[in-house]
CSV table of C-alpha atoms in Angstrom, one decimal:
chain,number,residue,atom,x,y,z
C,1,MET,CA,17.3,-50.0,41.6
C,2,LYS,CA,18.9,-51.2,38.5
C,3,VAL,CA,15.6,-50.7,36.9
C,4,LEU,CA,15.1,-47.4,38.2
C,5,TYR,CA,18.3,-46.7,36.8
C,6,VAL,CA,17.2,-47.8,33.7
C,7,LEU,CA,13.8,-45.9,33.7
C,8,LEU,CA,15.6,-42.7,34.7
C,9,CYS,CA,18.0,-43.2,31.6
C,10,CYS,CA,15.2,-43.8,29.2
C,11,VAL,CA,13.3,-40.6,30.6
C,12,VAL,CA,16.9,-38.7,30.0
C,13,LEU,CA,17.3,-39.9,26.9
C,14,CYS,CA,13.5,-39.1,25.9
C,15,LEU,CA,13.8,-35.6,26.9
C,16,ASN,CA,17.0,-35.0,24.8
C,17,VAL,CA,15.7,-36.1,21.9
C,18,LEU,CA,12.2,-34.0,22.7
C,19,ALA,CA,14.5,-31.0,23.2
C,20,SER,CA,16.5,-31.7,19.9
C,21,SER,CA,13.5,-32.2,18.0
C,22,ASP,CA,12.2,-29.0,19.5
C,23,GLU,CA,15.4,-27.0,18.7
C,24,GLU,CA,14.8,-28.1,14.8
C,25,ASP,CA,11.4,-27.0,14.2
C,26,ASP,CA,12.8,-23.9,15.5
C,27,LYS,CA,15.9,-23.7,13.5
C,28,GLN,CA,13.3,-24.6,10.5
C,29,LEU,CA,11.0,-21.8,11.6
C,30,VAL,CA,13.1,-19.3,11.6
C,31,GLU,CA,14.5,-20.5,8.4
C,32,MET,CA,11.1,-20.2,6.7
C,33,GLU,CA,10.5,-16.8,8.3
C,34,ARG,CA,13.8,-15.8,6.9
C,35,SER,CA,12.8,-17.3,3.2
C,36,ALA,CA,9.3,-15.8,3.4
C,37,ASP,CA,10.5,-12.2,4.5
C,38,LEU,CA,13.2,-12.2,1.3
C,39,GLU,CA,10.7,-13.3,-0.9
C,40,ASN,CA,8.5,-10.1,0.3
C,41,ARG,CA,11.5,-8.0,-0.4
C,42,LYS,CA,12.0,-9.3,-3.8
C,43,ARG,CA,8.4,-8.8,-4.6
C,44,LEU,CA,8.0,-5.2,-3.3
C,45,HIS,CA,11.3,-4.3,-5.0
C,46,THR,CA,10.2,-5.6,-8.3
C,47,THR,CA,7.0,-4.0,-8.2
C,48,ASN,CA,8.4,-0.9,-7.1
C,49,THR,CA,10.5,-1.4,-10.3
C,50,PHE,CA,7.5,-1.8,-12.8
C,51,ILE,CA,6.3,1.6,-10.9
C,52,LYS,CA,9.7,3.4,-11.5
C,53,LYS,CA,9.4,2.3,-15.1
C,54,HIS,CA,5.6,3.5,-15.5
C,55,VAL,CA,6.6,6.8,-14.0
C,56,LYS,CA,9.5,7.2,-16.3
C,57,GLN,CA,6.9,6.3,-19.4
C,58,ARG,CA,4.2,8.9,-18.0
C,59,THR,CA,1.9,6.1,-17.8
C,60,VAL,CA,1.9,5.3,-13.9
C,61,ARG,CA,-1.3,7.8,-13.5
C,62,GLY,CA,-3.5,5.3,-15.7
C,63,LYS,CA,-2.3,2.9,-13.2
C,64,ILE,CA,-3.2,4.3,-10.4
C,65,THR,CA,-6.4,5.3,-12.0
C,66,HIS,CA,-7.3,2.1,-13.1
C,67,PHE,CA,-7.5,1.0,-9.2
C,68,VAL,CA,-9.0,4.1,-7.8
C,69,CYS,CA,-12.2,3.9,-10.2
C,70,GLN,CA,-12.9,0.4,-9.0
C,71,ASN,CA,-15.4,0.6,-6.4
C,72,ALA,CA,-14.6,-3.1,-5.4
C,73,VAL,CA,-11.2,-2.1,-4.2
C,74,THR,CA,-11.6,-0.5,-1.0
C,75,MET,CA,-9.9,2.9,0.3
C,76,GLU,CA,-8.3,0.9,2.7
C,77,LYS,CA,-6.9,-1.6,0.4
C,78,LEU,CA,-5.7,1.2,-2.2
C,79,THR,CA,-3.6,2.7,0.9
C,80,PHE,CA,-1.9,-0.9,1.7
C,81,MET,CA,-1.5,-1.2,-2.0
C,82,PHE,CA,0.0,2.0,-3.0
C,83,ALA,CA,1.2,3.6,0.3
C,84,LEU,CA,1.9,0.5,2.9
C,85,PRO,CA,2.9,-2.3,1.0
C,86,GLU,CA,5.6,-3.0,3.7
C,87,GLN,CA,2.7,-3.8,6.3
C,88,ASN,CA,0.0,-6.0,6.3
C,89,PHE,CA,-3.6,-5.6,5.5
C,90,ASN,CA,-6.0,-6.0,8.5
C,91,GLU,CA,-2.6,-7.8,9.8
C,92,ASP,CA,-3.1,-10.8,7.1
C,93,PRO,CA,-0.1,-11.3,5.1
C,94,VAL,CA,-2.1,-13.8,2.9
C,95,ILE,CA,-4.5,-10.7,1.8
C,96,GLN,CA,-1.2,-8.7,1.8
C,97,HIS,CA,0.5,-10.9,-0.6
C,98,ALA,CA,-2.4,-11.2,-2.7
C,99,MET,CA,-3.0,-7.4,-3.2
C,100,GLU,CA,1.0,-6.9,-3.9
C,101,LEU,CA,0.4,-9.6,-6.8
C,102,GLU,CA,-2.5,-7.7,-8.4
C,103,LEU,CA,-0.8,-4.7,-8.2
C,104,GLN,CA,2.5,-6.1,-10.1
C,105,ARG,CA,0.5,-7.8,-12.4
C,106,GLU,CA,-1.2,-4.2,-13.9
C,107,MET,CA,2.3,-2.6,-13.0
C,108,HIS,CA,3.6,-5.4,-15.4
C,109,GLU,CA,1.2,-4.4,-17.8
C,110,GLY,CA,2.3,-2.1,-20.8
C,111,LEU,CA,6.2,-2.8,-19.9
C,112,ASP,CA,8.3,-4.8,-22.5
C,113,LEU,CA,9.9,-7.0,-19.8
C,114,THR,CA,10.3,-11.1,-20.5
C,115,GLU,CA,9.4,-13.3,-17.0
C,116,VAL,CA,13.2,-13.9,-17.0
C,117,GLU,CA,13.7,-10.3,-17.2
C,118,VAL,CA,11.4,-9.7,-14.4
C,119,ALA,CA,12.9,-12.7,-12.3
C,120,ASP,CA,16.3,-10.7,-12.7
C,121,LEU,CA,14.9,-7.5,-11.4
C,122,ALA,CA,14.4,-8.6,-8.1
C,123,TYR,CA,16.6,-8.4,-5.2
C,124,HIS,CA,16.6,-8.6,-1.3
C,125,GLU,CA,19.0,-6.1,-0.4
C,126,LYS,CA,16.4,-3.2,1.1
C,127,ASN,CA,14.4,-4.0,4.0
C,128,MET,CA,10.6,-3.8,4.2
C,129,ASN,CA,10.2,-0.2,5.6
C,130,ASP,CA,12.7,1.2,3.2
C,131,LEU,CA,10.7,-0.3,0.2
C,132,GLY,CA,7.6,1.0,1.2
C,133,SER,CA,9.2,4.5,1.5
C,134,ASP,CA,10.8,4.4,-1.8
C,135,ARG,CA,7.0,3.3,-3.5
C,136,ARG,CA,5.7,6.5,-1.6
C,137,VAL,CA,8.6,8.8,-2.7
C,138,MET,CA,8.1,7.6,-6.2
C,139,LEU,CA,4.2,7.8,-6.2
C,140,LYS,CA,3.8,11.0,-4.4
C,141,PRO,CA,4.5,13.5,-7.5
C,142,ASP,CA,2.5,12.0,-10.1
C,143,LEU,CA,-0.7,11.5,-7.8
C,144,ALA,CA,0.1,15.4,-6.9
C,145,LEU,CA,-0.2,16.2,-10.4
C,146,LEU,CA,-3.3,13.9,-11.5
C,147,ILE,CA,-5.2,15.4,-8.3
C,148,LEU,CA,-4.3,18.9,-10.1
C,149,ASP,CA,-5.2,17.9,-13.6
C,150,ILE,CA,-8.5,16.4,-12.6
C,151,ILE,CA,-9.2,19.9,-10.9
C,152,LEU,CA,-7.8,21.9,-14.0
C,153,ASN,CA,-8.9,19.6,-16.6
C,154,PRO,CA,-12.4,18.3,-15.5
C,155,THR,CA,-13.6,17.7,-19.2
C,156,ASN,CA,-10.7,15.1,-19.5
C,157,TYR,CA,-12.2,13.4,-16.3
C,158,GLU,CA,-15.7,13.2,-17.2
C,159,HIS,CA,-15.7,9.4,-16.2
C,160,PHE,CA,-14.6,10.4,-12.8
C,161,ASP,CA,-17.5,11.1,-10.1
C,162,PHE,CA,-16.3,13.3,-6.9
C,163,ILE,CA,-16.0,10.0,-4.9
C,164,HIS,CA,-13.4,8.9,-7.1
C,165,THR,CA,-11.5,12.0,-6.7
C,166,CYS,CA,-12.2,11.8,-3.0
C,167,ARG,CA,-10.3,8.3,-3.0
C,168,MET,CA,-7.6,9.9,-5.3
C,169,ILE,CA,-7.1,12.7,-2.3
C,170,GLY,CA,-7.2,9.7,0.6
C,171,LEU,CA,-4.5,7.9,-1.1
C,172,PHE,CA,-2.3,11.1,-2.1
C,173,TRP,CA,-3.1,11.8,2.0
C,174,SER,CA,-1.8,8.0,2.7
C,175,VAL,CA,1.5,8.5,0.6
C,176,LYS,CA,1.9,12.0,2.1
C,177,ASP,CA,1.5,11.1,5.6
C,178,PRO,CA,1.6,7.5,6.2
C,179,THR,CA,1.2,7.7,10.0
C,180,SER,CA,-2.6,9.1,9.3
C,181,PHE,CA,-3.1,6.7,6.5
C,182,ILE,CA,-6.5,6.8,5.1
C,183,THR,CA,-9.0,4.0,5.8
C,184,ASN,CA,-12.0,5.3,4.4
C,185,ALA,CA,-13.1,8.3,1.8
C,186,GLU,CA,-16.8,9.0,1.3
C,187,VAL,CA,-18.8,11.7,-0.3
C,188,THR,CA,-21.4,13.1,2.2
C,189,PRO,CA,-24.9,13.2,0.1
C,190,ASP,CA,-26.6,16.6,1.6
C,191,ASP,CA,-23.7,18.8,0.9
C,192,ASN,CA,-21.1,16.8,-1.7
C,193,THR,CA,-18.2,16.7,1.3
C,194,CYS,CA,-15.4,14.4,0.4
C,195,VAL,CA,-14.4,13.0,4.4
C,196,ILE,CA,-11.5,10.8,4.9
C,197,HIS,CA,-10.8,9.0,7.6
C,198,HIS,CA,-8.4,7.2,9.8
C,199,GLY,CA,-10.2,4.4,11.5
C,200,THR,CA,-13.0,6.3,12.9
C,201,THR,CA,-11.4,9.7,12.9
C,202,VAL,CA,-12.0,12.1,10.7
C,203,VAL,CA,-9.2,13.3,8.8
C,204,LYS,CA,-9.7,16.0,6.6
C,205,SER,CA,-12.8,17.3,4.8
C,206,PHE,CA,-13.1,18.9,1.1
C,207,GLN,CA,-15.6,20.3,-1.3
C,208,TYR,CA,-15.2,22.0,-4.6
C,209,ASP,CA,-15.6,25.9,-4.3
C,210,ASP,CA,-15.3,27.9,-7.3
C,211,ASP,CA,-13.8,25.1,-9.5
C,212,SER,CA,-11.1,24.3,-6.9
C,213,ILE,CA,-11.2,21.8,-3.8
C,214,VAL,CA,-10.8,23.5,-0.6
C,215,TYR,CA,-10.6,22.4,3.1
C,216,VAL,CA,-13.8,22.5,5.2
C,217,ASP,CA,-14.5,22.0,8.8
C,218,ASN,CA,-14.7,18.5,9.5
C,219,VAL,CA,-17.9,19.0,11.4
C,220,THR,CA,-19.7,22.5,9.9
C,221,HIS,CA,-18.7,21.3,6.8
C,222,LYS,CA,-17.8,25.5,6.8
C,223,VAL,CA,-15.7,26.2,3.6
C,224,LEU,CA,-12.0,26.9,5.0
C,225,ASN,CA,-8.7,28.4,3.7
C,226,PRO,CA,-6.2,27.9,1.9
C,227,SER,CA,-7.3,25.6,-0.9
C,228,PHE,CA,-6.4,22.1,-0.8
C,229,VAL,CA,-3.7,22.7,-3.9
C,230,LEU,CA,-1.2,24.3,-1.7
C,231,ASP,CA,-1.1,20.7,0.2
C,232,LEU,CA,-0.1,19.1,-3.2
C,233,ALA,CA,3.8,20.5,-3.3
């Protein structure tokens, strides 16, 4: 009987040790997640601060163009960089982190800020959703003006192919309506139609018509009214 009692005590002791260990592991996991969330918020806020400075300097359009014209950067990545930074591309936080840093580095270019000043800019009071919304609000006016300038002054954008304008429209749409964010933008070779998709769903289609960009039917590509320019307001 004494032996059995000792064995039971040992079992209880082991269970208590294991429970304490699991509890400690849970606490560490929660703390790690909290720390990662704070760093993510600081990172997004820093990038947003850079964007705000470029908006004020009127240099943000060049930064947007820099990424839009890189064919290696897919439409979906553009969307998650600029329009949905609070979410994870392909549900992968590592890829999203890398894309945010790439955007942040480019936005830091042209700003007279030391590393210490950059670090001082970051704070984490706002949550991720608010930071994403802030970025969309900041970018929408300049994206609209950039697309309008491309339409009105095409000679200033001779390095632009229609696919770049199409990607710009897709990015604008993601900023304008993040619930139907654009994952793909393509120009059909047969009738030069810009088609933007959310997943497998065609969201909108556009063509040039009389020096303007107009909506066309998603299936027939027949010209519709009104002009896309009206939606840039």
